[in-house]
GROMACS .gro file of C-alpha atoms in nm:
model
  313
    1UNK     CA    1   4.614  -1.416  -2.674
    2UNK     CA    2   4.383  -1.588  -2.920
    3UNK     CA    3   4.575  -1.433  -3.213
    4UNK     CA    4   4.904  -1.564  -3.076
    5UNK     CA    5   4.750  -1.908  -3.020
    6UNK     CA    6   4.640  -1.918  -3.384
    7UNK     CA    7   4.971  -1.808  -3.539
    8UNK     CA    8   5.249  -1.906  -3.301
    9UNK     CA    9   5.340  -2.223  -3.494
   10UNK     CA   10   5.397  -2.028  -3.817
   11UNK     CA   11   5.538  -1.698  -3.686
   12UNK     CA   12   5.670  -1.769  -3.336
   13UNK     CA   13   5.561  -1.611  -3.009
   14UNK     CA   14   5.841  -1.355  -2.970
   15UNK     CA   15   5.808  -1.208  -3.323
   16UNK     CA   16   5.433  -1.172  -3.280
   17UNK     CA   17   5.479  -0.993  -2.947
   18UNK     CA   18   5.732  -0.751  -3.099
   19UNK     CA   19   5.502  -0.678  -3.393
   20UNK     CA   20   5.206  -0.626  -3.163
   21UNK     CA   21   5.398  -0.367  -2.964
   22UNK     CA   22   5.518  -0.186  -3.275
   23UNK     CA   23   5.211  -0.183  -3.500
   24UNK     CA   24   4.928  -0.351  -3.310
   25UNK     CA   25   4.753  -0.675  -3.385
   26UNK     CA   26   4.505  -0.691  -3.674
   27UNK     CA   27   4.183  -0.516  -3.577
   28UNK     CA   28   4.330  -0.357  -3.262
   29UNK     CA   29   4.509  -0.053  -3.404
   30UNK     CA   30   4.864   0.071  -3.342
   31UNK     CA   31   4.809   0.146  -2.970
   32UNK     CA   32   4.768  -0.212  -2.852
   33UNK     CA   33   4.911  -0.283  -2.508
   34UNK     CA   34   5.258  -0.444  -2.517
   35UNK     CA   35   5.252  -0.821  -2.469
   36UNK     CA   36   5.563  -0.979  -2.322
   37UNK     CA   37   5.636  -1.342  -2.418
   38UNK     CA   38   5.654  -1.423  -2.049
   39UNK     CA   39   5.300  -1.289  -2.001
   40UNK     CA   40   5.175  -1.513  -2.277
   41UNK     CA   41   5.347  -1.818  -2.130
   42UNK     CA   42   5.206  -1.741  -1.783
   43UNK     CA   43   4.860  -1.707  -1.935
   44UNK     CA   44   4.896  -2.047  -2.099
   45UNK     CA   45   5.012  -2.205  -1.774
   46UNK     CA   46   4.710  -2.060  -1.590
   47UNK     CA   47   4.476  -2.207  -1.850
   48UNK     CA   48   4.639  -2.545  -1.803
   49UNK     CA   49   4.643  -2.514  -1.422
   50UNK     CA   50   4.362  -2.290  -1.282
   51UNK     CA   51   4.532  -2.307  -0.943
   52UNK     CA   52   4.800  -2.067  -1.073
   53UNK     CA   53   4.541  -1.793  -1.136
   54UNK     CA   54   4.544  -1.486  -0.905
   55UNK     CA   55   4.355  -1.524  -0.579
   56UNK     CA   56   4.103  -1.257  -0.680
   57UNK     CA   57   4.020  -1.439  -1.004
   58UNK     CA   58   3.968  -1.765  -0.816
   59UNK     CA   59   3.754  -1.586  -0.558
   60UNK     CA   60   3.550  -1.423  -0.837
   61UNK     CA   61   3.479  -1.766  -0.985
   62UNK     CA   62   3.356  -1.891  -0.648
   63UNK     CA   63   3.132  -1.588  -0.599
   64UNK     CA   64   3.000  -1.616  -0.957
   65UNK     CA   65   2.886  -1.970  -0.884
   66UNK     CA   66   2.706  -1.850  -0.570
   67UNK     CA   67   2.550  -1.557  -0.757
   68UNK     CA   68   2.427  -1.790  -1.031
   69UNK     CA   69   2.272  -2.019  -0.769
   70UNK     CA   70   2.085  -1.737  -0.593
   71UNK     CA   71   1.975  -1.570  -0.916
   72UNK     CA   72   1.839  -1.896  -1.056
   73UNK     CA   73   1.667  -1.979  -0.726
   74UNK     CA   74   1.477  -1.649  -0.757
   75UNK     CA   75   1.374  -1.742  -1.114
   76UNK     CA   76   1.585  -1.453  -1.237
   77UNK     CA   77   1.390  -1.195  -1.034
   78UNK     CA   78   1.662  -1.072  -0.799
   79UNK     CA   79   1.888  -0.782  -0.884
   80UNK     CA   80   2.227  -0.720  -0.724
   81UNK     CA   81   2.085  -0.580  -0.399
   82UNK     CA   82   1.871  -0.884  -0.315
   83UNK     CA   83   2.131  -1.131  -0.444
   84UNK     CA   84   2.381  -0.967  -0.207
   85UNK     CA   85   2.142  -0.989   0.090
   86UNK     CA   86   2.066  -1.355   0.014
   87UNK     CA   87   2.436  -1.436  -0.005
   88UNK     CA   88   2.488  -1.277   0.336
   89UNK     CA   89   2.200  -1.485   0.474
   90UNK     CA   90   2.367  -1.794   0.329
   91UNK     CA   91   2.694  -1.711   0.506
   92UNK     CA   92   2.880  -1.591   0.195
   93UNK     CA   93   3.085  -1.286   0.297
   94UNK     CA   94   3.103  -1.056  -0.004
   95UNK     CA   95   3.078  -0.683  -0.071
   96UNK     CA   96   2.776  -0.547  -0.254
   97UNK     CA   97   2.998  -0.374  -0.511
   98UNK     CA   98   3.157  -0.713  -0.590
   99UNK     CA   99   2.815  -0.865  -0.653
  100UNK     CA  100   2.724  -0.572  -0.878
  101UNK     CA  101   3.051  -0.603  -1.071
  102UNK     CA  102   3.025  -0.977  -1.121
  103UNK     CA  103   2.655  -0.972  -1.213
  104UNK     CA  104   2.730  -0.711  -1.478
  105UNK     CA  105   3.012  -0.928  -1.614
  106UNK     CA  106   2.779  -1.231  -1.616
  107UNK     CA  107   2.501  -1.038  -1.789
  108UNK     CA  108   2.259  -1.098  -1.499
  109UNK     CA  109   1.999  -0.849  -1.380
  110UNK     CA  110   1.673  -0.847  -1.188
  111UNK     CA  111   1.330  -0.755  -1.319
  112UNK     CA  112   1.215  -0.394  -1.322
  113UNK     CA  113   0.878  -0.256  -1.228
  114UNK     CA  114   0.657  -0.124  -1.506
  115UNK     CA  115   0.355   0.105  -1.514
  116UNK     CA  116   0.053   0.027  -1.297
  117UNK     CA  117  -0.307   0.016  -1.419
  118UNK     CA  118  -0.603   0.146  -1.220
  119UNK     CA  119  -0.878  -0.117  -1.180
  120UNK     CA  120  -1.098   0.050  -0.917
  121UNK     CA  121  -1.458   0.117  -1.024
  122UNK     CA  122  -1.633   0.311  -0.748
  123UNK     CA  123  -1.993   0.397  -0.678
  124UNK     CA  124  -2.017   0.747  -0.526
  125UNK     CA  125  -2.368   0.672  -0.393
  126UNK     CA  126  -2.262   0.364  -0.195
  127UNK     CA  127  -2.222   0.408   0.182
  128UNK     CA  128  -1.854   0.408   0.265
  129UNK     CA  129  -1.656   0.356   0.590
  130UNK     CA  130  -1.400   0.612   0.700
  131UNK     CA  131  -1.030   0.578   0.627
  132UNK     CA  132  -0.882   0.441   0.950
  133UNK     CA  133  -0.534   0.390   0.804
  134UNK     CA  134  -0.445   0.732   0.660
  135UNK     CA  135  -0.152   0.587   0.463
  136UNK     CA  136   0.015   0.448   0.777
  137UNK     CA  137   0.085   0.088   0.684
  138UNK     CA  138   0.339   0.010   0.955
  139UNK     CA  139   0.183  -0.187   1.239
  140UNK     CA  140   0.327  -0.349   1.552
  141UNK     CA  141   0.192  -0.701   1.512
  142UNK     CA  142   0.029  -0.947   1.271
  143UNK     CA  143  -0.352  -0.938   1.243
  144UNK     CA  144  -0.362  -0.564   1.308
  145UNK     CA  145  -0.416  -0.447   0.948
  146UNK     CA  146  -0.510  -0.626   0.628
  147UNK     CA  147  -0.503  -0.446   0.295
  148UNK     CA  148  -0.686  -0.583  -0.007
  149UNK     CA  149  -0.693  -0.519  -0.379
  150UNK     CA  150  -0.719  -0.700  -0.712
  151UNK     CA  151  -0.561  -0.671  -1.054
  152UNK     CA  152  -0.624  -0.822  -1.396
  153UNK     CA  153  -0.436  -1.037  -1.647
  154UNK     CA  154  -0.486  -1.073  -2.023
  155UNK     CA  155  -0.526  -1.435  -2.137
  156UNK     CA  156  -0.616  -1.596  -2.468
  157UNK     CA  157  -0.966  -1.655  -2.334
  158UNK     CA  158  -1.017  -1.301  -2.201
  159UNK     CA  159  -0.950  -1.117  -1.876
  160UNK     CA  160  -0.860  -1.300  -1.556
  161UNK     CA  161  -0.874  -1.123  -1.219
  162UNK     CA  162  -0.645  -1.186  -0.922
  163UNK     CA  163  -0.729  -1.066  -0.569
  164UNK     CA  164  -0.493  -1.050  -0.272
  165UNK     CA  165  -0.534  -1.003   0.103
  166UNK     CA  166  -0.209  -0.885   0.265
  167UNK     CA  167  -0.121  -0.866   0.633
  168UNK     CA  168   0.058  -0.532   0.667
  169UNK     CA  169   0.293  -0.634   0.949
  170UNK     CA  170   0.522  -0.851   0.736
  171UNK     CA  171   0.359  -0.793   0.395
  172UNK     CA  172   0.249  -1.156   0.399
  173UNK     CA  173  -0.019  -1.268   0.152
  174UNK     CA  174  -0.282  -1.439   0.367
  175UNK     CA  175  -0.551  -1.485   0.102
  176UNK     CA  176  -0.579  -1.480  -0.276
  177UNK     CA  177  -0.816  -1.582  -0.555
  178UNK     CA  178  -0.810  -1.607  -0.936
  179UNK     CA  179  -1.137  -1.564  -1.124
  180UNK     CA  180  -1.272  -1.494  -1.470
  181UNK     CA  181  -1.516  -1.236  -1.333
  182UNK     CA  182  -1.456  -0.935  -1.106
  183UNK     CA  183  -1.755  -0.980  -0.878
  184UNK     CA  184  -1.799  -0.928  -0.507
  185UNK     CA  185  -1.804  -1.307  -0.469
  186UNK     CA  186  -1.457  -1.326  -0.622
  187UNK     CA  187  -1.294  -1.092  -0.370
  188UNK     CA  188  -1.500  -1.251  -0.093
  189UNK     CA  189  -1.338  -1.586  -0.172
  190UNK     CA  190  -0.994  -1.432  -0.113
  191UNK     CA  191  -1.118  -1.286   0.216
  192UNK     CA  192  -1.260  -1.621   0.327
  193UNK     CA  193  -0.924  -1.785   0.266
  194UNK     CA  194  -0.754  -1.521   0.482
  195UNK     CA  195  -1.011  -1.556   0.762
  196UNK     CA  196  -0.973  -1.934   0.759
  197UNK     CA  197  -0.592  -1.911   0.767
  198UNK     CA  198  -0.561  -1.645   1.038
  199UNK     CA  199  -0.873  -1.691   1.254
  200UNK     CA  200  -0.890  -1.326   1.373
  201UNK     CA  201  -1.087  -1.258   1.690
  202UNK     CA  202  -1.261  -0.949   1.827
  203UNK     CA  203  -0.963  -0.888   2.058
  204UNK     CA  204  -0.741  -0.829   1.752
  205UNK     CA  205  -0.926  -0.515   1.641
  206UNK     CA  206  -0.820  -0.613   1.290
  207UNK     CA  207  -0.865  -0.333   1.035
  208UNK     CA  208  -0.959  -0.433   0.680
  209UNK     CA  209  -0.852  -0.159   0.436
  210UNK     CA  210  -0.959  -0.139   0.072
  211UNK     CA  211  -1.015   0.112  -0.203
  212UNK     CA  212  -1.366   0.226  -0.301
  213UNK     CA  213  -1.420  -0.051  -0.555
  214UNK     CA  214  -1.782  -0.164  -0.571
  215UNK     CA  215  -1.677  -0.523  -0.495
  216UNK     CA  216  -1.546  -0.426  -0.151
  217UNK     CA  217  -1.853  -0.215  -0.068
  218UNK     CA  218  -2.106  -0.480  -0.171
  219UNK     CA  219  -2.355  -0.584   0.098
  220UNK     CA  220  -2.247  -0.949   0.121
  221UNK     CA  221  -1.883  -0.844   0.155
  222UNK     CA  222  -1.943  -0.584   0.427
  223UNK     CA  223  -2.167  -0.829   0.615
  224UNK     CA  224  -1.888  -1.086   0.615
  225UNK     CA  225  -1.648  -0.827   0.758
  226UNK     CA  226  -1.888  -0.767   1.045
  227UNK     CA  227  -1.935  -1.141   1.107
  228UNK     CA  228  -1.556  -1.190   1.121
  229UNK     CA  229  -1.506  -0.894   1.359
  230UNK     CA  230  -1.305  -0.699   1.102
  231UNK     CA  231  -1.308  -0.320   1.117
  232UNK     CA  232  -1.374  -0.175   0.769
  233UNK     CA  233  -1.161   0.110   0.635
  234UNK     CA  234  -1.174   0.261   0.287
  235UNK     CA  235  -0.938   0.501   0.110
  236UNK     CA  236  -1.033   0.809  -0.087
  237UNK     CA  237  -1.150   0.820  -0.449
  238UNK     CA  238  -0.886   0.804  -0.722
  239UNK     CA  239  -0.588   0.800  -0.485
  240UNK     CA  240  -0.372   0.488  -0.504
  241UNK     CA  241  -0.153   0.615  -0.220
  242UNK     CA  242  -0.439   0.550   0.023
  243UNK     CA  243  -0.392   0.179  -0.054
  244UNK     CA  244  -0.025   0.197  -0.150
  245UNK     CA  245   0.079  -0.129   0.016
  246UNK     CA  246  -0.172  -0.335  -0.179
  247UNK     CA  247  -0.074  -0.152  -0.499
  248UNK     CA  248   0.289  -0.241  -0.427
  249UNK     CA  249   0.211  -0.612  -0.396
  250UNK     CA  250   0.006  -0.599  -0.716
  251UNK     CA  251   0.300  -0.435  -0.890
  252UNK     CA  252   0.543  -0.700  -0.766
  253UNK     CA  253   0.307  -0.975  -0.880
  254UNK     CA  254   0.270  -0.828  -1.229
  255UNK     CA  255   0.646  -0.773  -1.259
  256UNK     CA  256   0.762  -1.103  -1.115
  257UNK     CA  257   0.499  -1.329  -1.269
  258UNK     CA  258   0.270  -1.187  -1.534
  259UNK     CA  259   0.494  -0.961  -1.742
  260UNK     CA  260   0.773  -1.219  -1.758
  261UNK     CA  261   0.562  -1.429  -1.995
  262UNK     CA  262   0.449  -1.288  -2.327
  263UNK     CA  263   0.099  -1.436  -2.306
  264UNK     CA  264  -0.115  -1.653  -2.082
  265UNK     CA  265  -0.337  -1.924  -2.231
  266UNK     CA  266  -0.599  -1.961  -1.957
  267UNK     CA  267  -0.716  -1.882  -1.606
  268UNK     CA  268  -0.580  -2.215  -1.482
  269UNK     CA  269  -0.231  -2.126  -1.608
  270UNK     CA  270  -0.247  -1.794  -1.422
  271UNK     CA  271  -0.376  -1.971  -1.112
  272UNK     CA  272  -0.090  -2.224  -1.104
  273UNK     CA  273   0.170  -1.951  -1.159
  274UNK     CA  274   0.011  -1.741  -0.883
  275UNK     CA  275   0.008  -2.038  -0.645
  276UNK     CA  276   0.381  -2.094  -0.696
  277UNK     CA  277   0.460  -1.724  -0.663
  278UNK     CA  278   0.259  -1.674  -0.343
  279UNK     CA  279   0.437  -1.970  -0.180
  280UNK     CA  280   0.777  -1.836  -0.287
  281UNK     CA  281   0.688  -1.478  -0.193
  282UNK     CA  282   0.573  -1.570   0.159
  283UNK     CA  283   0.848  -1.817   0.242
  284UNK     CA  284   1.158  -1.724   0.042
  285UNK     CA  285   1.142  -1.379  -0.115
  286UNK     CA  286   1.354  -1.118   0.064
  287UNK     CA  287   1.159  -0.803   0.140
  288UNK     CA  288   1.354  -0.483   0.206
  289UNK     CA  289   1.106  -0.301   0.435
  290UNK     CA  290   1.113  -0.590   0.686
  291UNK     CA  291   1.491  -0.629   0.693
  292UNK     CA  292   1.555  -0.843   0.384
  293UNK     CA  293   1.392  -1.155   0.522
  294UNK     CA  294   1.083  -1.344   0.395
  295UNK     CA  295   0.741  -1.245   0.534
  296UNK     CA  296   0.687  -1.583   0.704
  297UNK     CA  297   1.022  -1.550   0.881
  298UNK     CA  298   0.936  -1.200   1.000
  299UNK     CA  299   0.612  -1.326   1.154
  300UNK     CA  300   0.787  -1.626   1.310
  301UNK     CA  301   1.041  -1.389   1.465
  302UNK     CA  302   0.760  -1.180   1.612
  303UNK     CA  303   0.589  -1.476   1.776
  304UNK     CA  304   0.923  -1.616   1.900
  305UNK     CA  305   0.998  -1.282   2.065
  306UNK     CA  306   0.652  -1.275   2.229
  307UNK     CA  307   0.702  -1.629   2.358
  308UNK     CA  308   1.040  -1.533   2.501
  309UNK     CA  309   0.890  -1.233   2.679
  310UNK     CA  310   0.611  -1.450   2.823
  311UNK     CA  311   0.865  -1.698   2.956
  312UNK     CA  312   1.068  -1.422   3.118
  313UNK     CA  313   0.755  -1.273   3.274
   0.00000   0.00000   0.00000
């Protein structure tokens, strides 16, 4: 069409179409698809009046706008699967294959997970609680199981460490901390934030599960667990599967925040980015294992259901 647009005044539309069918347009070879003059004229009319375009093309444009909105709202993190689920939540009826097709045409894609790095430094002589989780991270309610772990980030000023406390029920981050040193006090700060936010009681029987890192087995940390009525649980040595849920959240954090930027200037820059991500993760990010809803919504649904049952009773 662009070739005809450029040469129609000199050569005429019909002669160009006949030549294209016989020998092909320049650069296209002799097997170019035939172009009828009527097809060219209809194409021109559709450009002048978008309302004449086929219904599917108009629908595709509408869906593309919605896809662009959702993809940008996720900061470019969502792939076709999560974009599709978010569109359904927003009341946009569309097939997943349509979202995949249009995202490919738009050049949009989500982020992909990379390799994980082991950060656990254990002390084989330290007393260690038993593993009370045994890789079973599905629980029936909030405040039944917390899993904890930390990871590290390269910055211009050196390493920065980021610790998370995750409630296993809805995968909600209930505590976190950024520090320039990987001490027991650093992970204890994340725990204190979680305890303050959730106020667990002895009736909860809340299990606190970690790896065998020396920070989590330090005396001041284990004493705080006892004071807060948390039941300690520790995985086996050198086995990330025994704390797989925490490793998963670390991986998401690195993929969705840290690896998307080539370098980080300081701990404060990492802290601000982590603050924004945790808020988005808890309140907006769709999470497949809990039904493609945000963690905060999953917990709200749980408490709403309990309240309904109490009213019925």
